[in-house]
PDB file of C-alpha atoms in Angstrom:
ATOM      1  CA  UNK K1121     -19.464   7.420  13.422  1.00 50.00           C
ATOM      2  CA  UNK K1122     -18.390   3.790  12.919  1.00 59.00           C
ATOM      3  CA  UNK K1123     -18.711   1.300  15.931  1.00 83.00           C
ATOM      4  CA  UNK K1124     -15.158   0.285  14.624  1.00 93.00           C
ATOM      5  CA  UNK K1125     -11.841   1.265  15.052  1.00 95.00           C
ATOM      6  CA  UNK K1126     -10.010   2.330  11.731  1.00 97.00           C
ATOM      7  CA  UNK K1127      -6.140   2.968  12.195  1.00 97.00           C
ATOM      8  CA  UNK K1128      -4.877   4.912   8.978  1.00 97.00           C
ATOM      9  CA  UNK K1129      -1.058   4.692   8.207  1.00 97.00           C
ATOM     10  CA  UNK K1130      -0.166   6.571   5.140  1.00 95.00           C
ATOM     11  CA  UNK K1131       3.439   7.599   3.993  1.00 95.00           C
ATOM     12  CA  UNK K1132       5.496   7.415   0.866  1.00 93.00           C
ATOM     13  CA  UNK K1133       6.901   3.851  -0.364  1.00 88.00           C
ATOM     14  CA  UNK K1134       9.749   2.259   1.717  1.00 88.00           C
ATOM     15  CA  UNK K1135       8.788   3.587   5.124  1.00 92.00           C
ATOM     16  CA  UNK K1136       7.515   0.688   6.874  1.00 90.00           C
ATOM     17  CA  UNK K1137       4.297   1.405   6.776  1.00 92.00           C
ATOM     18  CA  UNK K1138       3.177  -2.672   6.158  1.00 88.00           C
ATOM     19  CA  UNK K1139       5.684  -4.344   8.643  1.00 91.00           C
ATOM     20  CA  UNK K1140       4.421  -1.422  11.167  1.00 95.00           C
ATOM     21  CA  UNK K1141       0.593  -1.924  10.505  1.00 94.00           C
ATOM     22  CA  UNK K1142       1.109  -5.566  10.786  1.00 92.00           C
ATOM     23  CA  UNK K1143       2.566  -5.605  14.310  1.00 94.00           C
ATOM     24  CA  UNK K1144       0.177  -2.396  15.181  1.00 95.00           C
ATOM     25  CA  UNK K1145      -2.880  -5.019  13.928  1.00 93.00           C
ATOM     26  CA  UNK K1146      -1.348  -7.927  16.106  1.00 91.00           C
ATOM     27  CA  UNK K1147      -0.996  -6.099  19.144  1.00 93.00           C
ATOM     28  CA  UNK K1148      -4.513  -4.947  19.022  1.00 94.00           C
ATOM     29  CA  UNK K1149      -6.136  -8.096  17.639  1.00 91.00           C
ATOM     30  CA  UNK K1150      -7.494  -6.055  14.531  1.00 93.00           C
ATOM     31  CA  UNK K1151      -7.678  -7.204  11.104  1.00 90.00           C
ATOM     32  CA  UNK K1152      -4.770  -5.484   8.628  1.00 92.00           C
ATOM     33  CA  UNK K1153      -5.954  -4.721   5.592  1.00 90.00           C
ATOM     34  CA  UNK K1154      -2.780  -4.210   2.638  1.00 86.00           C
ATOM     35  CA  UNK K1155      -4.345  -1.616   0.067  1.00 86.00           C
ATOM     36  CA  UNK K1156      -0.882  -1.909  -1.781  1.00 86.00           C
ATOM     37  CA  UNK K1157      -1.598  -5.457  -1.994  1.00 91.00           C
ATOM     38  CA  UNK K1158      -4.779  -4.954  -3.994  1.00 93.00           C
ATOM     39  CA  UNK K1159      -2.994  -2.117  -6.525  1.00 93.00           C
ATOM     40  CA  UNK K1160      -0.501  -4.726  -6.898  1.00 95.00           C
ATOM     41  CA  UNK K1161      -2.564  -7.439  -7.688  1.00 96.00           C
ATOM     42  CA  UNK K1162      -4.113  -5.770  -9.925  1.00 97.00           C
ATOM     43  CA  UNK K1163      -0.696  -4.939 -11.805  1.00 97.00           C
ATOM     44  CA  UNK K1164       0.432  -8.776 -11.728  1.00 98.00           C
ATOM     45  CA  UNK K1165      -3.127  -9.522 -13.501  1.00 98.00           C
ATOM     46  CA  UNK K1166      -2.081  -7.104 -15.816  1.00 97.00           C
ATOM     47  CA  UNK K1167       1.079  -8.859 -16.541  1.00 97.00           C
ATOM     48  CA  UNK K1168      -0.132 -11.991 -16.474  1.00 97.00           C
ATOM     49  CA  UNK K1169      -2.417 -10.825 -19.359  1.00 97.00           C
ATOM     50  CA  UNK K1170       0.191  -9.437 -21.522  1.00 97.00           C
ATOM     51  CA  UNK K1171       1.311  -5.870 -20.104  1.00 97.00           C
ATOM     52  CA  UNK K1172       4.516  -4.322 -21.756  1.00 96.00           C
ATOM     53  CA  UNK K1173       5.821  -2.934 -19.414  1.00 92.00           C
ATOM     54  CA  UNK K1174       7.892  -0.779 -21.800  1.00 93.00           C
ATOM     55  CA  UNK K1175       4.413   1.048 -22.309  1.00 93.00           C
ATOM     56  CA  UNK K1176       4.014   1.410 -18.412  1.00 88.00           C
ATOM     57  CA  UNK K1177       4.713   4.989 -18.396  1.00 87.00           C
ATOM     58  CA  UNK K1178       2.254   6.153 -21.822  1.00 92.00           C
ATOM     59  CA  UNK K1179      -1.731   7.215 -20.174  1.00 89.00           C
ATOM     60  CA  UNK K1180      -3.421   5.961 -22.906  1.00 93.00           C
ATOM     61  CA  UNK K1181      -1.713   2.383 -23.339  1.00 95.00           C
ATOM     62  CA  UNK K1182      -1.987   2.457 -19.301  1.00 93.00           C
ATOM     63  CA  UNK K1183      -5.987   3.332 -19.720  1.00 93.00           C
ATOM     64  CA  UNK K1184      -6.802   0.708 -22.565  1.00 95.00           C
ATOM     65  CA  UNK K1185      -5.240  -2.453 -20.673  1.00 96.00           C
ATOM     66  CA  UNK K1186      -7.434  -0.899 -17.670  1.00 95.00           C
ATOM     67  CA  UNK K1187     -10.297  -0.604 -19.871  1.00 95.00           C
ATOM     68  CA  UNK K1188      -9.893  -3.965 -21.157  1.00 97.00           C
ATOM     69  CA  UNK K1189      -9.136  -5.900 -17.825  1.00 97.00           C
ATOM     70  CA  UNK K1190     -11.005  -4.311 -14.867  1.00 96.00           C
ATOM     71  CA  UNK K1191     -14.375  -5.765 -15.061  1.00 95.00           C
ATOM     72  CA  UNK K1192     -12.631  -9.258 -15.262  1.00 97.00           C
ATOM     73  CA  UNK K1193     -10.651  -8.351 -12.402  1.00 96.00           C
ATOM     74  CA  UNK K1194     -12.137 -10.009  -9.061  1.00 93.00           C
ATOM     75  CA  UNK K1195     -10.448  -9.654  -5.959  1.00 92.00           C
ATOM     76  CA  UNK K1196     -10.871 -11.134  -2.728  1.00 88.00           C
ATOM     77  CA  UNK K1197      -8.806 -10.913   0.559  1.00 87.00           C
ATOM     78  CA  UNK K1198      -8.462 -13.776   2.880  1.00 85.00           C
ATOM     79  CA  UNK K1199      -6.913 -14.452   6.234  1.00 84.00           C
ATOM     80  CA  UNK K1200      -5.012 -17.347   7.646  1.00 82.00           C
ATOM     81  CA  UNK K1201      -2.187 -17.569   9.841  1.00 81.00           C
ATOM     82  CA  UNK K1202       0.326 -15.955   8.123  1.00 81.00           C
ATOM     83  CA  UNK K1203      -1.421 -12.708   7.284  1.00 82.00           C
ATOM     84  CA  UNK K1204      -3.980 -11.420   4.648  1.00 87.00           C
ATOM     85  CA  UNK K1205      -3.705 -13.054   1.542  1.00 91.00           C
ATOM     86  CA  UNK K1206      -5.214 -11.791  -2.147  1.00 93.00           C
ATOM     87  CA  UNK K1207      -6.956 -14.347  -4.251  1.00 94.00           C
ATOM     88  CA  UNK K1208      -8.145 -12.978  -8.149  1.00 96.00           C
ATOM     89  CA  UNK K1209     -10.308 -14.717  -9.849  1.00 96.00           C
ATOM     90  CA  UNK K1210      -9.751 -18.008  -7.657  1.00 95.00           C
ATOM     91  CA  UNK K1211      -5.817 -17.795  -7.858  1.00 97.00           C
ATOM     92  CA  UNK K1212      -3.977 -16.897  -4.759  1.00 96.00           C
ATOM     93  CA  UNK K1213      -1.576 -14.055  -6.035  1.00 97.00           C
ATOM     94  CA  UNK K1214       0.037 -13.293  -2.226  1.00 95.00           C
ATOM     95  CA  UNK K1215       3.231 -14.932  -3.204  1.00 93.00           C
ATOM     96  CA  UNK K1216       4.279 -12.860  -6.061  1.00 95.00           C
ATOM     97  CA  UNK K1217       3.278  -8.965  -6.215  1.00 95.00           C
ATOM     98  CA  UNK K1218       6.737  -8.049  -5.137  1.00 90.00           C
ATOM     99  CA  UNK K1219       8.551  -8.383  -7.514  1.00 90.00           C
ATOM    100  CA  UNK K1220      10.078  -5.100  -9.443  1.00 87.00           C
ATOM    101  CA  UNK K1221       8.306  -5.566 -12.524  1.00 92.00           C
ATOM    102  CA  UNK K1222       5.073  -5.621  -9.854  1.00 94.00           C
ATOM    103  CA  UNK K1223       6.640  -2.687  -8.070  1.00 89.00           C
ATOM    104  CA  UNK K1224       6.904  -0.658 -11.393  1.00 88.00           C
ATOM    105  CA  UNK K1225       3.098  -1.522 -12.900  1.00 92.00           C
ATOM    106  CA  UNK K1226       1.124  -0.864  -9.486  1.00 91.00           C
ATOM    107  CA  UNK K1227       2.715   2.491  -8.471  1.00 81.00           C
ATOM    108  CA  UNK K1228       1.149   3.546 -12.399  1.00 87.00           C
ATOM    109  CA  UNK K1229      -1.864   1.964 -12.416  1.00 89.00           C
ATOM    110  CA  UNK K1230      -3.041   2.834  -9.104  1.00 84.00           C
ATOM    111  CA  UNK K1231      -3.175   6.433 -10.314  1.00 81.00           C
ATOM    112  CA  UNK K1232      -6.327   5.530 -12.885  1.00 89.00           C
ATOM    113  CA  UNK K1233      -9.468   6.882 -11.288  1.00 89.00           C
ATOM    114  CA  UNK K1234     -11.549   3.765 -12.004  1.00 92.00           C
ATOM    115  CA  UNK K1235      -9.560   1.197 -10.733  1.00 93.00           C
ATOM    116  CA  UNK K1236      -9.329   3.099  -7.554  1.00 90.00           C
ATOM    117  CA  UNK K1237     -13.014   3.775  -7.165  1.00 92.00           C
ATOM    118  CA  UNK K1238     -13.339  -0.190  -7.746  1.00 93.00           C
ATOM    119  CA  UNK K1239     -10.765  -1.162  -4.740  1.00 92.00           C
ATOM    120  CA  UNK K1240     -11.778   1.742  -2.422  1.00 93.00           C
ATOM    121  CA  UNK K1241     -15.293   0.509  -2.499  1.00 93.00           C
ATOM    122  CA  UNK K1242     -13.437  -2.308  -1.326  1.00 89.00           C
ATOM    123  CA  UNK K1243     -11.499  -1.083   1.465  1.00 93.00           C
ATOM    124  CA  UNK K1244     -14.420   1.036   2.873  1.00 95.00           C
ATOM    125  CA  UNK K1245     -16.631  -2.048   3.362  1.00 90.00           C
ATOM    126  CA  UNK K1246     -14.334  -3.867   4.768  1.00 89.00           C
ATOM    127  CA  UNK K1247     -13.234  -1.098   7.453  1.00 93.00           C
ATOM    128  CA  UNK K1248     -17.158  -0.375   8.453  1.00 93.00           C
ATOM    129  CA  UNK K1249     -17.743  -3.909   9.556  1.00 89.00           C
ATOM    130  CA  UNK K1250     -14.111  -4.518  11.257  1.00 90.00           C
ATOM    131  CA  UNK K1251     -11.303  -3.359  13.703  1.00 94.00           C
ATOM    132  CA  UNK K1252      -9.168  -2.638  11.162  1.00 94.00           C
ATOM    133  CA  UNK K1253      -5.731  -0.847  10.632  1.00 96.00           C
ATOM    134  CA  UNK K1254      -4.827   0.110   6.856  1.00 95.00           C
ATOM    135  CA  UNK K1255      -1.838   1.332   5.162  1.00 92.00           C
ATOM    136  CA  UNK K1256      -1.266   2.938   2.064  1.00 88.00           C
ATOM    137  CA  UNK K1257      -0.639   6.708   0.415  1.00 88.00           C
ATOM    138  CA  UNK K1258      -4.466   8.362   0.490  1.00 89.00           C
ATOM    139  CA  UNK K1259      -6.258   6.077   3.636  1.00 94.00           C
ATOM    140  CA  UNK K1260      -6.324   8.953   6.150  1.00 96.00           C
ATOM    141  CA  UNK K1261      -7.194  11.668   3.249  1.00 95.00           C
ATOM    142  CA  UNK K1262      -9.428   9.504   1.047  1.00 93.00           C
ATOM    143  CA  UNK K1263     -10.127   6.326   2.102  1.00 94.00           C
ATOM    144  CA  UNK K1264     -10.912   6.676   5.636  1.00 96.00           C
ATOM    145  CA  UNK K1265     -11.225  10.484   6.537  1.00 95.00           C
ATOM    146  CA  UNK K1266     -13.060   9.156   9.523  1.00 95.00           C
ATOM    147  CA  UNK K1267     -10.459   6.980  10.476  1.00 96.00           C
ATOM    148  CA  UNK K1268     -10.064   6.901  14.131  1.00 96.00           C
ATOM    149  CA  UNK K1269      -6.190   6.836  14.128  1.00 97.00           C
ATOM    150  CA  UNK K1270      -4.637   8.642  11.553  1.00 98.00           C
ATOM    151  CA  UNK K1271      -0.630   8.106  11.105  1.00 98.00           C
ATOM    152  CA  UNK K1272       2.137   9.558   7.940  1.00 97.00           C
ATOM    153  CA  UNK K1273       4.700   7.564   8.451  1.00 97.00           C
ATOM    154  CA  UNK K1274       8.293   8.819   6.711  1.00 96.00           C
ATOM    155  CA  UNK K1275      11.727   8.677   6.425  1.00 96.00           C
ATOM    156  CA  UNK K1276      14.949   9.987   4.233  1.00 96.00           C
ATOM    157  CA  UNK K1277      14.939   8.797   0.641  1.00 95.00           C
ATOM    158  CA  UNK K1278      18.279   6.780   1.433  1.00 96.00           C
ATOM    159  CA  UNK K1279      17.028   5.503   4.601  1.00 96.00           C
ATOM    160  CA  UNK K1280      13.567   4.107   2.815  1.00 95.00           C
ATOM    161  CA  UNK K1281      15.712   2.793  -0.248  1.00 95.00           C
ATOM    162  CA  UNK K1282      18.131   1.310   1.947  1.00 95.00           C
ATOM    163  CA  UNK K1283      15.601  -0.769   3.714  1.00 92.00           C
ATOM    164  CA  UNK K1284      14.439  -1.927   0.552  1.00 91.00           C
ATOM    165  CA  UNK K1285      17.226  -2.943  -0.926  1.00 94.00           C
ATOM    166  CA  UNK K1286      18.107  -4.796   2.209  1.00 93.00           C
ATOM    167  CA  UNK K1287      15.377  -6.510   2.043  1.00 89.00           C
ATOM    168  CA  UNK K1288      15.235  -7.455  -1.593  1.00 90.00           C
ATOM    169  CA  UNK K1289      18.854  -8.565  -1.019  1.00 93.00           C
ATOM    170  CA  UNK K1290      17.471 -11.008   1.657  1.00 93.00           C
ATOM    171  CA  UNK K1291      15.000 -12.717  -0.202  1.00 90.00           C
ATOM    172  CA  UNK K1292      17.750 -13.422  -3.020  1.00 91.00           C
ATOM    173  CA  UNK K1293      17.185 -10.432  -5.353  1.00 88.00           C
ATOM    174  CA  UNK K1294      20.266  -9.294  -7.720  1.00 89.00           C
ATOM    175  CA  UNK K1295      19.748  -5.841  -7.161  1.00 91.00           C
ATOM    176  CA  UNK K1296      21.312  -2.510  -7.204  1.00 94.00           C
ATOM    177  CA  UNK K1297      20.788   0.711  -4.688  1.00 96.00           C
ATOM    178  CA  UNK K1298      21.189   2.954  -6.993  1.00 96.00           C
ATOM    179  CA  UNK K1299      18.451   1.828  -9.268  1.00 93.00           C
ATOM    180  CA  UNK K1300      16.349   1.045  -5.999  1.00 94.00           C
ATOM    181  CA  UNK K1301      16.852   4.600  -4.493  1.00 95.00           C
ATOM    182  CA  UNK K1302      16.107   6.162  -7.901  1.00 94.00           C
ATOM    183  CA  UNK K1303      12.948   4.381  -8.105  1.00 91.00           C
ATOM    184  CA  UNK K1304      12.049   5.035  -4.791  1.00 91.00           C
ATOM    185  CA  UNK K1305      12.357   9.325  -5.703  1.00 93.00           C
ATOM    186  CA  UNK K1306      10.756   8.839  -8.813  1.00 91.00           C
ATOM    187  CA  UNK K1307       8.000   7.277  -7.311  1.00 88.00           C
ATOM    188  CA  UNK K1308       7.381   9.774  -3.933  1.00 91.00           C
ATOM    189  CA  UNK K1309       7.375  12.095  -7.438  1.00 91.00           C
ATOM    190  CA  UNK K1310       4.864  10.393  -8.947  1.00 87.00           C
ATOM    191  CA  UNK K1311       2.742   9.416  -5.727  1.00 87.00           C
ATOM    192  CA  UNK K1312       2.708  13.317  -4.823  1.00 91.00           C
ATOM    193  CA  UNK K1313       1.536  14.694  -7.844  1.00 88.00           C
ATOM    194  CA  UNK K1314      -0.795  12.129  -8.969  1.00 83.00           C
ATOM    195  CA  UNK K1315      -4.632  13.778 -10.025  1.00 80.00           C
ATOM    196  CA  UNK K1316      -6.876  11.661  -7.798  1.00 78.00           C
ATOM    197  CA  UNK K1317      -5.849  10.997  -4.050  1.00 80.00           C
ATOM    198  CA  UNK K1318      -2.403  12.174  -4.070  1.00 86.00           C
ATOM    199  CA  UNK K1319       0.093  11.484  -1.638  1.00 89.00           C
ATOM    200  CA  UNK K1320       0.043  14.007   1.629  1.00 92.00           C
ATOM    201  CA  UNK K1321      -0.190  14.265   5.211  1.00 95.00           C
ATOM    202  CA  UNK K1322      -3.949  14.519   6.682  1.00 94.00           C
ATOM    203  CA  UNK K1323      -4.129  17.735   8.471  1.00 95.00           C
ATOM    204  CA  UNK K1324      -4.908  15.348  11.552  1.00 96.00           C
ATOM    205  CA  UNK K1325      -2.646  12.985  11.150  1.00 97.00           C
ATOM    206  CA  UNK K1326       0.329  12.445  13.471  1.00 97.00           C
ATOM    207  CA  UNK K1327       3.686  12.583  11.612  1.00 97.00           C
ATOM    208  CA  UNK K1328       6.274  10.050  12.435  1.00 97.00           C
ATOM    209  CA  UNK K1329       9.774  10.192  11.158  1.00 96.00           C
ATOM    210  CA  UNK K1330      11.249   6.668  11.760  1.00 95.00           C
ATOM    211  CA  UNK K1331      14.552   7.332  10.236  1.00 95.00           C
ATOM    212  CA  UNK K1332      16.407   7.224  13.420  1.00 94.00           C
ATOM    213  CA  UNK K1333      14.023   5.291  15.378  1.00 94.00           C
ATOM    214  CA  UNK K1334      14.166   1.424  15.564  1.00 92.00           C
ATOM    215  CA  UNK K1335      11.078  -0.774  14.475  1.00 93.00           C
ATOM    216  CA  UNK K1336      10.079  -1.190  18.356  1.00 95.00           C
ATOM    217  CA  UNK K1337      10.316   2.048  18.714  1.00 96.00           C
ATOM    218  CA  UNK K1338       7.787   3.458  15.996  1.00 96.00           C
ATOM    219  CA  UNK K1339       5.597   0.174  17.089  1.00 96.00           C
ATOM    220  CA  UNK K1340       5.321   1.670  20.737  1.00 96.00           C
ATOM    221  CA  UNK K1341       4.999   5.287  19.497  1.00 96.00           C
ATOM    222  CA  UNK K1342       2.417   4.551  17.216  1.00 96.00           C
ATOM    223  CA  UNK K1343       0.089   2.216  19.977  1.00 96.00           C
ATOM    224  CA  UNK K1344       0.680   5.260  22.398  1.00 96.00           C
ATOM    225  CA  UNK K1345      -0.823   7.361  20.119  1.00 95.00           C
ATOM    226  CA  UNK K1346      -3.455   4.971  19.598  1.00 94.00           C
ATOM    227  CA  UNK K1347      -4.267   4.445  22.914  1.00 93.00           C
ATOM    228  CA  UNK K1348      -4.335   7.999  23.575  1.00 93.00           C
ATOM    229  CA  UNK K1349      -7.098   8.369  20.981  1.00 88.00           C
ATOM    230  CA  UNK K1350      -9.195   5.708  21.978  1.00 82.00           C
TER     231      UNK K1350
END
């Protein structure tokens, strides 16, 4: 067993798992490590390259731009005051991978087996040489089945796409709820039935429904659990 302390938090898009594992990782002093980050950087070098997105949803157009751009794909996460931040192929992408057309490439592409095998390699190396706590839809069944910690964090559809679009709204985005809270269904859809690594609860994991809870309340649940563990 690792020397390290992993801290898995899994759960379907919209549920807080990033702003959670952030403040989980600051409390502890532990690194935080976005997987959903990496899909989506992955997504905006797809873009960047040419992706039509109104191909996103056909496997074999999908497959070919994966083909074509993987082994050209380099990835590296950094850390500075603000947070982790992705850099590909010398070009710090941490500013914009979250934007909807980001949103709606990365929750495809991080379905193909061989992009996931490249980032999970990844993610593993990182966690076996860190304190680290990780978010993202397969950590505590794929990822990290060792993890120390192992979290599925949920809430209602509405709740999740209601969060969302209140954030989007924030930051300036002309957006609707419905669309968002479509989207977010379609994707726990798409998430759950995927081939490799779908989306599910570890049968050790501790299930947290934050719905009705406030975000200092699933941060204090969450580090009593983890305390407990330890």
């Amino acid at each position: 067993m690792s020397k390290f302390i992993n801290i898995a938090i899994d759960g379907p898009a919209g549920a807080g798992k990033s702003t959670i594992a952030k403040a989980i990782a600051k409390k502890k002093k532990y690194i935080y490590l976005d997987t959903g980050a990496m899909y989506r950087s992955f997504a905006l070098y797809l873009l960047k390259n040419g992706f039509d997105l109104s191909q996103k949803d056909s496997a074999e157009y999908l497959q070919a731009m994966v083909d074509k751009y993987l082994d050209s794909f380099e990835l590296d996460v950094a850390y500075d005051e603000n947070g982790q931040r992705v850099i590909v192929n010398g070009e710090d992408y941490t500013g914009s991978i979250r934007t909807p057309d980001v949103t709606a490439v990365s929750s495809t592409v991080a379905s193909v087996p061989a992009l996931r095998l490249k980032l999970v390699e990844l993610q593993r190396i990182i966690a076996s040489k860190n304190n680290v706590v990780m978010d993202g839809r397969d950590i505590g069944t794929y990822v990290l089945k060792d993890a120390t910690v192992k979290i599925f964090l949920t809430a209602t559809a509405e709740e999740r796409a209601k969060r969302r679009y209140d954030e989007l709204v924030a930051s300036g985005s002309d957006v609707s709820y419905d669309k968002i809270y479509a989207d977010m269904v379609e994707r726990d859809r798409f998430d759950s039935s995927r081939a490799m690594a779908p989306l599910k609860c570890a049968d050790d994991a501790v299930k947290v429904d934050s719905t009705d809870m406030s975000l200092e309340e699933v941060i204090d649940y969450i580090l009593n659990i983890t305390e407990a563990k330890i």
